[in-house]
Amino acid sequence: MRTSSQIPALPTLIVHGGAWAIPPEMADDHQRGVANALATGYAILKKGGTATDAVEAAVTVLEDDPTFDAGRGSFLTSEGRVQLDALLMDGATLRAGGVACVEHLRNPIQAARLVLDKSPHIYFVGRGAEAFAASHGMPLIENQELVLDRERIRLAEAQSRLARGLADITFSGALAEDDKSPETAVQSFLSHDTVGAVALDQFGNLAAGTSTGGTLNKAPGRVGDSSLIGCGCYADNHSAAVSLTGWGEPIMKLVLGKWATDRVAQGTSPELAAQQAIDYLFQRLGGHGGIILLGPDGRFGLAHNTPGMAWGIGNSDGLRTGLTV
Ligand code: ASP
């Protein structure tokens, strides 16, 4: 866990690139990826841009980076396709835009932004989401443009494990939530590469965004926590902004993002609330993951119960990145 002890000057941006056992050979890519996203988003805040703009821009950089499980390079469904979910939320107005199960958009966070800005609705799925995005000028691409060979191999390995009766390491349903055995715990660290960002702008407004390809070998149509309001993402100027990553089903059951922001509204520091949220996730349901949490005064908390979490923070102390907190 990491936090600010004194209240820093605005603005602030925090990004994450997933929480899991990041292998040493992928460490540089993760560190570089969050640093690029941080630099892009923070430059917007420094120029007087809004928290929503900064979050959208930072998440776009992470979606474009094939290192992460968002946009191109995401995990594949059991049918070998990329299906993406994203949410963007503006803490000043509580306006939100979400898309899920989109297969033909390079940057789902930008589609989420269009929903936030231009629709009376909050959430679109599948073809309806793509049609909405296209009607506002977003290009529709072939799904194969989002698929990497690396992920085809990863899917084949996961499916072969299942065919041989080995333990499910994919978070697609076979792990028992009350199984806290060391073997399951280790396997649980293998893959959480969702991306997200939270920001506080010079006007004192918060925003949050989360984008994901979901879990490896997920059933087509499965939606996880990342794009669901209050689960993997939430922002309210009256409480905090949050983005989570990890095993989605337990996070959804606990509505964990809102759980954490409510704690901040009740007076708990973001530092403590972030740690409490991750502790609660494990103690209640055996879940694993990571959280970034930012209060309206610029205090923040980061926590994870996985071996690593790729993160970056920009505030009056400068720009920093790391792979554990
Ligand atoms: N939370 C995501 C999901 O369950 C996965 C992740 O964070 O990597 O869809």
Coordinates of C-alpha atoms and ligand atoms in Angstrom, one line a residue:
M1 CA 0.0 0.0 0.0
R2 CA 1.2 3.5 -0.7
T3 CA -0.3 6.8 0.1
S4 CA 0.3 10.5 0.5
S5 CA 0.7 11.7 4.1
Q6 CA 0.1 15.4 3.4
I7 CA -2.4 16.9 1.1
P8 CA -0.8 17.6 -2.2
A9 CA -1.7 20.3 -4.6
L10 CA -3.9 19.5 -7.5
P11 CA -3.9 17.9 -10.0
T12 CA -3.4 14.2 -9.5
L13 CA -3.5 11.2 -11.9
I14 CA -3.1 7.5 -10.9
V15 CA -3.0 4.7 -13.4
H16 CA -2.8 0.9 -13.1
G17 CA -2.0 -1.8 -15.6
G18 CA -3.3 -4.8 -13.7
A19 CA -2.4 -6.7 -10.5
W20 CA -0.9 -10.2 -10.8
A21 CA 2.5 -12.0 -10.7
I22 CA 4.1 -9.9 -13.4
P23 CA 6.9 -12.1 -14.8
P24 CA 10.4 -10.5 -14.8
E25 CA 10.6 -10.6 -18.6
M26 CA 7.4 -8.5 -18.8
A27 CA 8.4 -6.0 -16.1
D28 CA 9.9 -3.4 -18.4
D29 CA 6.9 -3.4 -20.7
H30 CA 4.6 -2.9 -17.8
Q31 CA 6.6 -0.1 -16.3
R32 CA 7.0 1.6 -19.6
G33 CA 3.3 1.2 -20.4
V34 CA 2.1 2.8 -17.2
A35 CA 4.7 5.5 -17.5
N36 CA 3.5 6.4 -21.1
A37 CA -0.1 6.5 -19.9
L38 CA 0.8 8.6 -16.9
A39 CA 2.7 11.1 -19.0
T40 CA -0.1 11.5 -21.5
G41 CA -2.8 11.9 -19.0
Y42 CA -0.9 14.1 -16.6
A43 CA 0.1 16.5 -19.4
I44 CA -3.6 17.1 -20.0
L45 CA -4.2 17.9 -16.3
K46 CA -1.2 20.2 -16.2
K47 CA -2.6 22.2 -19.2
G48 CA -5.9 22.6 -17.3
G49 CA -7.7 19.7 -18.9
T50 CA -10.5 17.9 -17.1
A51 CA -10.2 14.7 -15.0
T52 CA -12.5 13.0 -17.5
D53 CA -10.2 14.0 -20.4
A54 CA -7.1 12.8 -18.6
V55 CA -8.6 9.5 -17.6
E56 CA -9.8 8.8 -21.2
A57 CA -6.4 9.7 -22.6
A58 CA -4.5 7.6 -20.2
V59 CA -6.7 4.6 -20.6
T60 CA -6.5 5.0 -24.4
V61 CA -2.7 4.7 -24.2
L62 CA -3.0 1.5 -22.1
E63 CA -5.6 0.0 -24.5
D64 CA -3.2 0.7 -27.5
D65 CA -0.3 -1.0 -25.7
P66 CA -0.5 -4.8 -26.4
T67 CA 1.2 -5.5 -23.1
F68 CA -2.1 -5.2 -21.3
D69 CA -5.5 -7.0 -21.2
A70 CA -7.4 -4.1 -22.8
G71 CA -7.8 -3.2 -26.4
R72 CA -5.5 -5.0 -28.8
G73 CA -3.6 -7.9 -27.1
S74 CA -6.5 -8.8 -24.7
F75 CA -7.2 -12.3 -23.5
L76 CA -9.4 -14.3 -25.8
T77 CA -12.8 -15.8 -25.1
S78 CA -13.3 -19.5 -25.3
E79 CA -14.2 -19.0 -29.0
G80 CA -10.9 -17.2 -29.7
R81 CA -12.2 -13.7 -30.0
V82 CA -11.5 -10.4 -28.2
Q83 CA -14.5 -9.0 -26.3
L84 CA -14.0 -5.7 -24.5
D85 CA -15.6 -3.9 -21.6
A86 CA -15.0 -0.3 -20.4
L87 CA -16.5 2.4 -18.2
L88 CA -15.8 6.1 -17.8
M89 CA -17.4 8.1 -15.0
D90 CA -17.4 11.8 -14.2
G91 CA -17.4 12.5 -10.5
A92 CA -18.7 16.0 -10.8
T93 CA -21.9 15.1 -12.5
L94 CA -22.2 11.4 -11.9
R95 CA -22.5 11.0 -15.7
A96 CA -21.2 7.7 -16.8
G97 CA -20.7 5.8 -20.0
G98 CA -20.2 2.0 -20.3
V99 CA -19.8 -0.5 -23.1
A100 CA -19.5 -4.3 -22.8
C101 CA -18.9 -7.2 -25.1
V102 CA -17.7 -5.0 -28.0
E103 CA -15.6 -6.8 -30.6
H104 CA -15.0 -4.2 -33.3
L105 CA -13.7 -1.2 -31.5
R106 CA -10.0 -0.4 -31.0
N107 CA -10.6 1.9 -28.0
P108 CA -13.7 1.0 -25.9
I109 CA -12.9 3.8 -23.4
Q110 CA -13.5 6.3 -26.3
A111 CA -16.9 4.6 -27.0
A112 CA -17.6 4.9 -23.2
R113 CA -16.8 8.6 -23.5
L114 CA -19.3 9.0 -26.3
V115 CA -22.0 7.3 -24.2
L116 CA -21.2 9.6 -21.3
D117 CA -21.3 12.7 -23.4
K118 CA -23.9 12.0 -26.0
S119 CA -26.5 9.5 -24.8
P120 CA -29.3 9.7 -22.2
H121 CA -28.4 6.1 -21.5
I122 CA -25.5 4.9 -19.5
Y123 CA -24.6 1.4 -20.8
F124 CA -24.6 -0.3 -24.2
V125 CA -23.6 -3.8 -25.0
G126 CA -22.5 -5.7 -28.1
R127 CA -23.7 -4.7 -31.5
G128 CA -25.8 -1.8 -30.0
A129 CA -22.7 -0.4 -28.5
E130 CA -20.8 -0.7 -31.7
A131 CA -23.6 0.9 -33.7
F132 CA -23.8 3.8 -31.2
A133 CA -20.0 4.3 -31.5
A134 CA -20.1 4.1 -35.3
S135 CA -22.9 6.6 -35.5
H136 CA -20.6 9.1 -33.7
G137 CA -17.7 8.5 -36.0
M138 CA -15.7 5.7 -34.4
P139 CA -14.3 3.2 -37.0
L140 CA -15.4 -0.4 -36.7
I141 CA -12.5 -2.8 -37.2
E142 CA -12.1 -6.6 -37.7
N143 CA -11.9 -8.5 -34.5
Q144 CA -8.8 -10.2 -35.7
E145 CA -7.0 -6.9 -35.6
L146 CA -7.2 -7.1 -31.8
V147 CA -6.0 -10.7 -31.6
L148 CA -2.3 -11.5 -30.9
D149 CA -0.6 -14.8 -31.5
R150 CA 0.6 -14.6 -27.9
E151 CA -3.0 -14.8 -26.8
R152 CA -3.9 -17.6 -29.2
I153 CA -1.1 -19.7 -27.6
R154 CA -2.2 -18.7 -24.1
L155 CA -5.8 -19.7 -24.8
A156 CA -4.7 -23.1 -26.3
E157 CA -2.6 -23.8 -23.2
A158 CA -5.5 -22.9 -20.9
Q159 CA -7.9 -25.0 -22.8
S160 CA -5.5 -27.9 -22.9
R161 CA -5.0 -27.7 -19.2
L162 CA -8.8 -28.0 -18.7
A163 CA -9.0 -30.9 -21.2
R164 CA -6.4 -32.7 -19.1
G165 CA -8.4 -32.2 -15.9
L166 CA -5.8 -29.7 -14.4
A167 CA -6.9 -26.8 -12.2
D168 CA -8.6 -23.9 -13.9
I169 CA -6.2 -20.9 -13.8
T170 CA -8.4 -18.7 -15.9
F171 CA -11.0 -17.2 -13.6
S172 CA -13.7 -18.4 -16.0
G173 CA -15.6 -20.3 -13.4
A174 CA -13.9 -23.3 -12.1
L175 CA -12.2 -21.8 -9.1
A176 CA -14.1 -22.3 -5.9
E177 CA -14.5 -18.9 -4.2
D178 CA -14.1 -20.5 -0.8
D179 CA -10.9 -22.4 -1.8
K180 CA -8.1 -20.5 -0.2
S181 CA -5.6 -23.3 -0.6
P182 CA -2.0 -22.2 -1.3
E183 CA -2.2 -23.9 -4.7
T184 CA -5.3 -21.9 -5.7
A185 CA -3.8 -18.7 -4.3
V186 CA -0.7 -19.1 -6.5
Q187 CA -2.8 -19.8 -9.5
S188 CA -5.0 -16.9 -8.8
F189 CA -2.0 -14.6 -9.4
L190 CA -1.5 -15.6 -13.0
S191 CA -3.4 -13.1 -15.0
H192 CA -5.0 -9.8 -14.2
D193 CA -4.0 -7.2 -16.7
T194 CA -6.9 -4.9 -16.9
V195 CA -6.1 -1.2 -17.0
G196 CA -7.6 1.9 -15.3
A197 CA -7.1 5.5 -14.2
V198 CA -8.4 7.9 -11.6
A199 CA -7.9 11.7 -11.8
L200 CA -8.4 14.9 -9.8
D201 CA -8.3 18.1 -11.9
Q202 CA -7.5 21.7 -11.1
F203 CA -11.2 22.4 -10.7
G204 CA -11.4 19.8 -7.9
N205 CA -13.4 17.3 -10.0
L206 CA -12.8 13.5 -10.0
A207 CA -13.1 10.9 -12.7
A208 CA -12.4 7.2 -13.1
G209 CA -12.1 4.8 -16.0
T210 CA -11.5 1.0 -16.4
S211 CA -11.0 -1.0 -19.5
T212 CA -10.5 -4.8 -20.0
G213 CA -10.6 -7.8 -22.2
G214 CA -11.9 -9.7 -19.2
T215 CA -10.6 -13.1 -18.2
L216 CA -8.9 -15.7 -20.3
N217 CA -11.2 -18.3 -21.9
K218 CA -14.3 -16.5 -20.7
A219 CA -17.6 -17.6 -22.1
P220 CA -18.7 -15.3 -24.9
G221 CA -21.1 -12.6 -23.4
R222 CA -19.5 -12.8 -20.0
V223 CA -19.2 -9.3 -18.4
G224 CA -16.9 -8.8 -15.4
D225 CA -16.6 -6.1 -12.8
S226 CA -14.4 -3.6 -14.8
S227 CA -17.2 -1.8 -16.7
L228 CA -20.0 -2.1 -14.1
I229 CA -20.7 1.1 -12.1
G230 CA -19.6 0.7 -8.5
C231 CA -17.9 -2.7 -9.1
G232 CA -14.6 -2.1 -11.0
C233 CA -15.0 1.6 -11.4
Y234 CA -16.7 4.6 -9.7
A235 CA -16.3 8.3 -9.3
D236 CA -18.1 10.9 -7.1
N237 CA -16.8 14.2 -6.0
H238 CA -18.5 13.6 -2.7
S239 CA -16.5 10.5 -2.0
A240 CA -13.7 9.3 -4.2
A241 CA -12.7 7.8 -7.6
V242 CA -11.7 4.2 -7.9
S243 CA -10.5 1.6 -10.4
L244 CA -10.1 -2.1 -9.6
T245 CA -8.5 -5.0 -11.3
G246 CA -8.6 -8.7 -10.3
W247 CA -10.9 -11.6 -10.3
G248 CA -14.1 -10.0 -11.4
E249 CA -16.8 -12.2 -10.0
P250 CA -16.0 -11.7 -6.3
I251 CA -15.5 -7.9 -6.9
M252 CA -18.9 -7.7 -8.5
K253 CA -20.6 -9.6 -5.6
L254 CA -19.2 -7.1 -3.1
V255 CA -19.8 -4.0 -5.3
L256 CA -16.3 -3.3 -4.1
G257 CA -15.6 0.0 -5.9
K258 CA -18.6 1.7 -4.2
W259 CA -17.8 -0.1 -0.9
A260 CA -14.4 1.6 -1.0
T261 CA -15.6 5.1 -2.0
D262 CA -18.3 5.0 0.7
R263 CA -15.6 4.4 3.3
V264 CA -13.8 7.5 2.1
A265 CA -17.1 9.5 2.3
Q266 CA -17.5 8.3 5.9
G267 CA -14.0 9.7 6.8
T268 CA -11.7 6.8 6.3
S269 CA -8.5 7.8 4.5
P270 CA -8.1 6.5 0.9
E271 CA -4.9 4.8 2.1
L272 CA -6.8 2.7 4.7
A273 CA -9.9 2.2 2.6
A274 CA -7.9 0.8 -0.3
Q275 CA -6.3 -1.7 2.0
Q276 CA -9.6 -2.6 3.7
A277 CA -11.2 -3.2 0.4
I278 CA -8.6 -5.7 -0.7
D279 CA -8.7 -7.4 2.8
Y280 CA -12.5 -7.6 2.6
L281 CA -12.3 -9.1 -0.9
F282 CA -10.1 -11.9 0.3
Q283 CA -11.6 -12.5 3.7
R284 CA -15.2 -12.6 2.3
L285 CA -14.8 -14.4 -0.9
G286 CA -11.1 -15.4 -1.3
G287 CA -10.7 -12.9 -4.1
H288 CA -7.5 -11.4 -5.5
G289 CA -6.8 -8.1 -7.1
G290 CA -5.7 -4.5 -6.8
I291 CA -7.2 -1.0 -6.3
I292 CA -6.4 2.6 -6.9
L293 CA -8.4 5.1 -4.9
L294 CA -8.3 8.9 -5.0
G295 CA -10.1 11.3 -2.7
P296 CA -11.3 14.8 -3.6
D297 CA -8.5 16.3 -1.6
G298 CA -5.7 14.5 -3.5
R299 CA -5.0 11.9 -0.8
F300 CA -4.8 8.4 -2.3
G301 CA -4.4 4.7 -1.6
L302 CA -3.1 1.8 -3.6
A303 CA -3.3 -1.8 -2.5
H304 CA -3.2 -5.3 -3.9
N305 CA -3.0 -8.9 -2.6
T306 CA -1.3 -10.2 -5.7
P307 CA 2.5 -10.3 -6.0
G308 CA 2.6 -7.2 -8.2
M309 CA 0.5 -4.3 -9.6
A310 CA 1.7 -2.0 -12.3
W311 CA 1.0 1.6 -11.2
G312 CA 1.9 5.2 -11.9
I313 CA 1.1 8.4 -9.9
G314 CA 1.5 12.0 -11.0
N315 CA 0.9 14.8 -8.6
S316 CA 2.8 17.8 -7.1
D317 CA 5.5 15.3 -6.0
G318 CA 6.3 14.5 -9.7
L319 CA 5.6 11.3 -11.8
R320 CA 6.4 7.9 -10.3
T321 CA 5.8 4.3 -11.4
G322 CA 6.2 0.9 -9.8
L323 CA 5.3 -2.8 -10.0
T324 CA 4.5 -3.3 -6.3
V325 CA 3.2 -1.1 -3.6
Ligands
ASP1 N1 -11.4 -7.7 -13.5 C1 -11.3 -8.2 -14.8 C2 -12.5 -9.1 -15.1 O1 -12.8 -9.9 -14.3 C3 -10.0 -8.9 -15.0 C4 -8.8 -8.2 -14.7 O2 -8.8 -7.3 -13.8 O3 -7.8 -8.5 -15.3 O4 -13.0 -9.0 -16.2

